[in-house]
């Protein structure tokens, strides 16, 4: 199978590219190489004859038409998106342009290509989204595929809009689509502006470890390589027009995550001069509209497709910390990019 992966130089997209190539799929990596993209993420896959790269923006319909015509993919895996909530608070326009207009433009290009190819039955458009479209949970309950949408940030609102567009193109035009909504990802190659890499790198630098509010916000943590496996499973086995919630079955508060990372670092790289990394924890002003809790009910993907995560939170955090310790050249090269290391998302 030949896959057109949008956003394949990003965090989750690159994990999909690496796994797909390792399994013998042809992959065309379409990426605009914005601030969070890094071609080093796919360096191992790029050596394969199964891999091709196209630098293009998903809002550029002419470029998309050219790429579809040149590579003739069997499926699209749409991961290209602006994804950082804090940045969406500071600059929502970019999120609307990429996540909404970009998804529309890609859908139209895919529909045109699918139609000119004679509407092959095996073609798929897999739209990858987030559990943040469902809003915030209280202390109990979990998101299912039937949970009403209730986005609370410009980021989640733009992703909700893109989800609705994909469903509309399926219902209106018959475009063969599948959708998935995932919980918080973490793991190797995570761009250093999200919670887990920020904590690891600040700790190594002896800087304060910033925790929003009281650190009581709960997320369901999904190891990125597990997610890539789930995405290929949904693409290959998912029912047309159906959505699948993908979770890590690993709920934890932010403060629990930070304390676990500190404990791992205490063991792997003790602080010079003694003392534990947890001494660096600093509580800071919460971000506007910070959802209290996300949690995924993964019953559908487990029952229908036989998938469940293989990496526990303990295993995943240990692997992630070790990866950052072993790959200093990778993350140091990204620390000078715009916004990295700055407090974003305070909304004035």
mmCIF file of N, CA, C and O in Angstrom, residues 64-73 107-121 123 173 175-176:
data_model
loop_
_atom_site.group_PDB
_atom_site.id
_atom_site.type_symbol
_atom_site.label_atom_id
_atom_site.label_comp_id
_atom_site.label_asym_id
_atom_site.label_seq_id
_atom_site.Cartn_x
_atom_site.Cartn_y
_atom_site.Cartn_z
ATOM 1 N N UNK A 64 -1.113 20.058 -4.166
ATOM 2 C CA UNK A 64 -1.753 18.788 -3.815
ATOM 3 C C UNK A 64 -2.137 18.002 -5.063
ATOM 4 O O UNK A 64 -1.929 16.784 -5.127
ATOM 5 N N UNK A 65 -2.698 18.671 -6.049
ATOM 6 C CA UNK A 65 -3.055 17.983 -7.297
ATOM 7 C C UNK A 65 -1.832 17.354 -7.936
ATOM 8 O O UNK A 65 -1.872 16.204 -8.407
ATOM 9 N N UNK A 66 -0.739 18.098 -7.952
ATOM 10 C CA UNK A 66 0.499 17.570 -8.542
ATOM 11 C C UNK A 66 0.978 16.341 -7.789
ATOM 12 O O UNK A 66 1.373 15.331 -8.392
ATOM 13 N N UNK A 67 0.939 16.395 -6.462
ATOM 14 C CA UNK A 67 1.444 15.287 -5.644
ATOM 15 C C UNK A 67 0.561 14.048 -5.800
ATOM 16 O O UNK A 67 1.076 12.927 -5.935
ATOM 17 N N UNK A 68 -0.744 14.232 -5.794
ATOM 18 C CA UNK A 68 -1.630 13.082 -6.012
ATOM 19 C C UNK A 68 -1.381 12.461 -7.385
ATOM 20 O O UNK A 68 -1.290 11.228 -7.522
ATOM 21 N N UNK A 69 -1.261 13.278 -8.411
ATOM 22 C CA UNK A 69 -1.046 12.763 -9.766
ATOM 23 C C UNK A 69 0.288 12.055 -9.900
ATOM 24 O O UNK A 69 0.399 11.029 -10.584
ATOM 25 N N UNK A 70 1.316 12.596 -9.251
ATOM 26 C CA UNK A 70 2.656 12.029 -9.387
ATOM 27 C C UNK A 70 2.818 10.720 -8.632
ATOM 28 O O UNK A 70 3.483 9.789 -9.113
ATOM 29 N N UNK A 71 2.217 10.622 -7.452
ATOM 30 C CA UNK A 71 2.487 9.466 -6.585
ATOM 31 C C UNK A 71 1.360 8.441 -6.535
ATOM 32 O O UNK A 71 1.589 7.290 -6.164
ATOM 33 N N UNK A 72 0.154 8.847 -6.876
ATOM 34 C CA UNK A 72 -1.004 7.948 -6.918
ATOM 35 C C UNK A 72 -1.113 7.066 -5.662
ATOM 36 O O UNK A 72 -1.007 5.838 -5.714
ATOM 37 N N UNK A 73 -1.363 7.697 -4.523
ATOM 38 C CA UNK A 73 -1.453 6.934 -3.272
ATOM 39 C C UNK A 73 -2.719 6.092 -3.197
ATOM 40 O O UNK A 73 -3.742 6.405 -3.825
ATOM 41 N N UNK A 107 -9.226 17.588 1.390
ATOM 42 C CA UNK A 107 -10.398 16.768 1.062
ATOM 43 C C UNK A 107 -10.785 16.929 -0.403
ATOM 44 O O UNK A 107 -11.090 15.938 -1.091
ATOM 45 N N UNK A 108 -10.778 18.154 -0.871
ATOM 46 C CA UNK A 108 -11.136 18.384 -2.267
ATOM 47 C C UNK A 108 -10.124 17.763 -3.226
ATOM 48 O O UNK A 108 -10.488 17.196 -4.256
ATOM 49 N N UNK A 109 -8.849 17.881 -2.888
ATOM 50 C CA UNK A 109 -7.817 17.268 -3.737
ATOM 51 C C UNK A 109 -7.961 15.746 -3.733
ATOM 52 O O UNK A 109 -7.832 15.090 -4.780
ATOM 53 N N UNK A 110 -8.229 15.176 -2.566
ATOM 54 C CA UNK A 110 -8.402 13.722 -2.475
ATOM 55 C C UNK A 110 -9.645 13.275 -3.231
ATOM 56 O O UNK A 110 -9.634 12.238 -3.916
ATOM 57 N N UNK A 111 -10.719 14.039 -3.126
ATOM 58 C CA UNK A 111 -11.953 13.677 -3.833
ATOM 59 C C UNK A 111 -11.748 13.738 -5.350
ATOM 60 O O UNK A 111 -12.206 12.848 -6.090
ATOM 61 N N UNK A 112 -11.068 14.771 -5.798
ATOM 62 C CA UNK A 112 -10.779 14.898 -7.233
ATOM 63 C C UNK A 112 -9.945 13.724 -7.719
ATOM 64 O O UNK A 112 -10.250 13.109 -8.764
ATOM 65 N N UNK A 113 -8.904 13.385 -6.973
ATOM 66 C CA UNK A 113 -8.038 12.271 -7.345
ATOM 67 C C UNK A 113 -8.819 10.962 -7.340
ATOM 68 O O UNK A 113 -8.735 10.165 -8.287
ATOM 69 N N UNK A 114 -9.583 10.711 -6.273
ATOM 70 C CA UNK A 114 -10.359 9.465 -6.149
ATOM 71 C C UNK A 114 -11.343 9.320 -7.305
ATOM 72 O O UNK A 114 -11.514 8.231 -7.867
ATOM 73 N N UNK A 115 -11.958 10.430 -7.689
ATOM 74 C CA UNK A 115 -12.923 10.399 -8.788
ATOM 75 C C UNK A 115 -12.242 10.115 -10.116
ATOM 76 O O UNK A 115 -12.716 9.281 -10.909
ATOM 77 N N UNK A 116 -11.127 10.792 -10.385
ATOM 78 C CA UNK A 116 -10.433 10.588 -11.668
ATOM 79 C C UNK A 116 -9.846 9.191 -11.786
ATOM 80 O O UNK A 116 -9.649 8.687 -12.891
ATOM 81 N N UNK A 117 -9.593 8.542 -10.640
ATOM 82 C CA UNK A 117 -9.076 7.177 -10.649
ATOM 83 C C UNK A 117 -10.202 6.135 -10.783
ATOM 84 O O UNK A 117 -9.940 4.940 -10.739
ATOM 85 N N UNK A 118 -11.441 6.612 -10.901
ATOM 86 C CA UNK A 118 -12.557 5.686 -11.039
ATOM 87 C C UNK A 118 -13.158 5.250 -9.716
ATOM 88 O O UNK A 118 -13.824 4.216 -9.648
ATOM 89 N N UNK A 119 -12.921 6.023 -8.669
ATOM 90 C CA UNK A 119 -13.435 5.732 -7.331
ATOM 91 C C UNK A 119 -13.095 4.314 -6.859
ATOM 92 O O UNK A 119 -13.974 3.501 -6.571
ATOM 93 N N UNK A 120 -11.799 3.997 -6.794
ATOM 94 C CA UNK A 120 -11.398 2.649 -6.358
ATOM 95 C C UNK A 120 -11.925 2.336 -4.964
ATOM 96 O O UNK A 120 -11.875 3.170 -4.055
ATOM 97 N N UNK A 121 -12.441 1.132 -4.792
ATOM 98 C CA UNK A 121 -13.078 0.727 -3.538
ATOM 99 C C UNK A 121 -12.095 0.698 -2.377
ATOM 100 O O UNK A 121 -12.487 0.866 -1.219
ATOM 101 N N UNK A 123 -9.607 2.754 -1.735
ATOM 102 C CA UNK A 123 -9.041 4.036 -1.320
ATOM 103 C C UNK A 123 -9.575 4.433 0.053
ATOM 104 O O UNK A 123 -10.735 4.178 0.379
ATOM 105 N N UNK A 173 -20.369 13.310 -0.603
ATOM 106 C CA UNK A 173 -19.703 12.904 -1.834
ATOM 107 C C UNK A 173 -19.322 11.429 -1.876
ATOM 108 O O UNK A 173 -18.831 10.941 -2.899
ATOM 109 N N UNK A 175 -16.888 10.077 -0.258
ATOM 110 C CA UNK A 175 -15.459 9.861 -0.084
ATOM 111 C C UNK A 175 -15.247 8.820 1.022
ATOM 112 O O UNK A 175 -15.804 8.945 2.111
ATOM 113 N N UNK A 176 -14.482 7.780 0.767
ATOM 114 C CA UNK A 176 -14.298 6.717 1.773
ATOM 115 C C UNK A 176 -13.351 7.148 2.886
ATOM 116 O O UNK A 176 -12.138 7.197 2.697
#
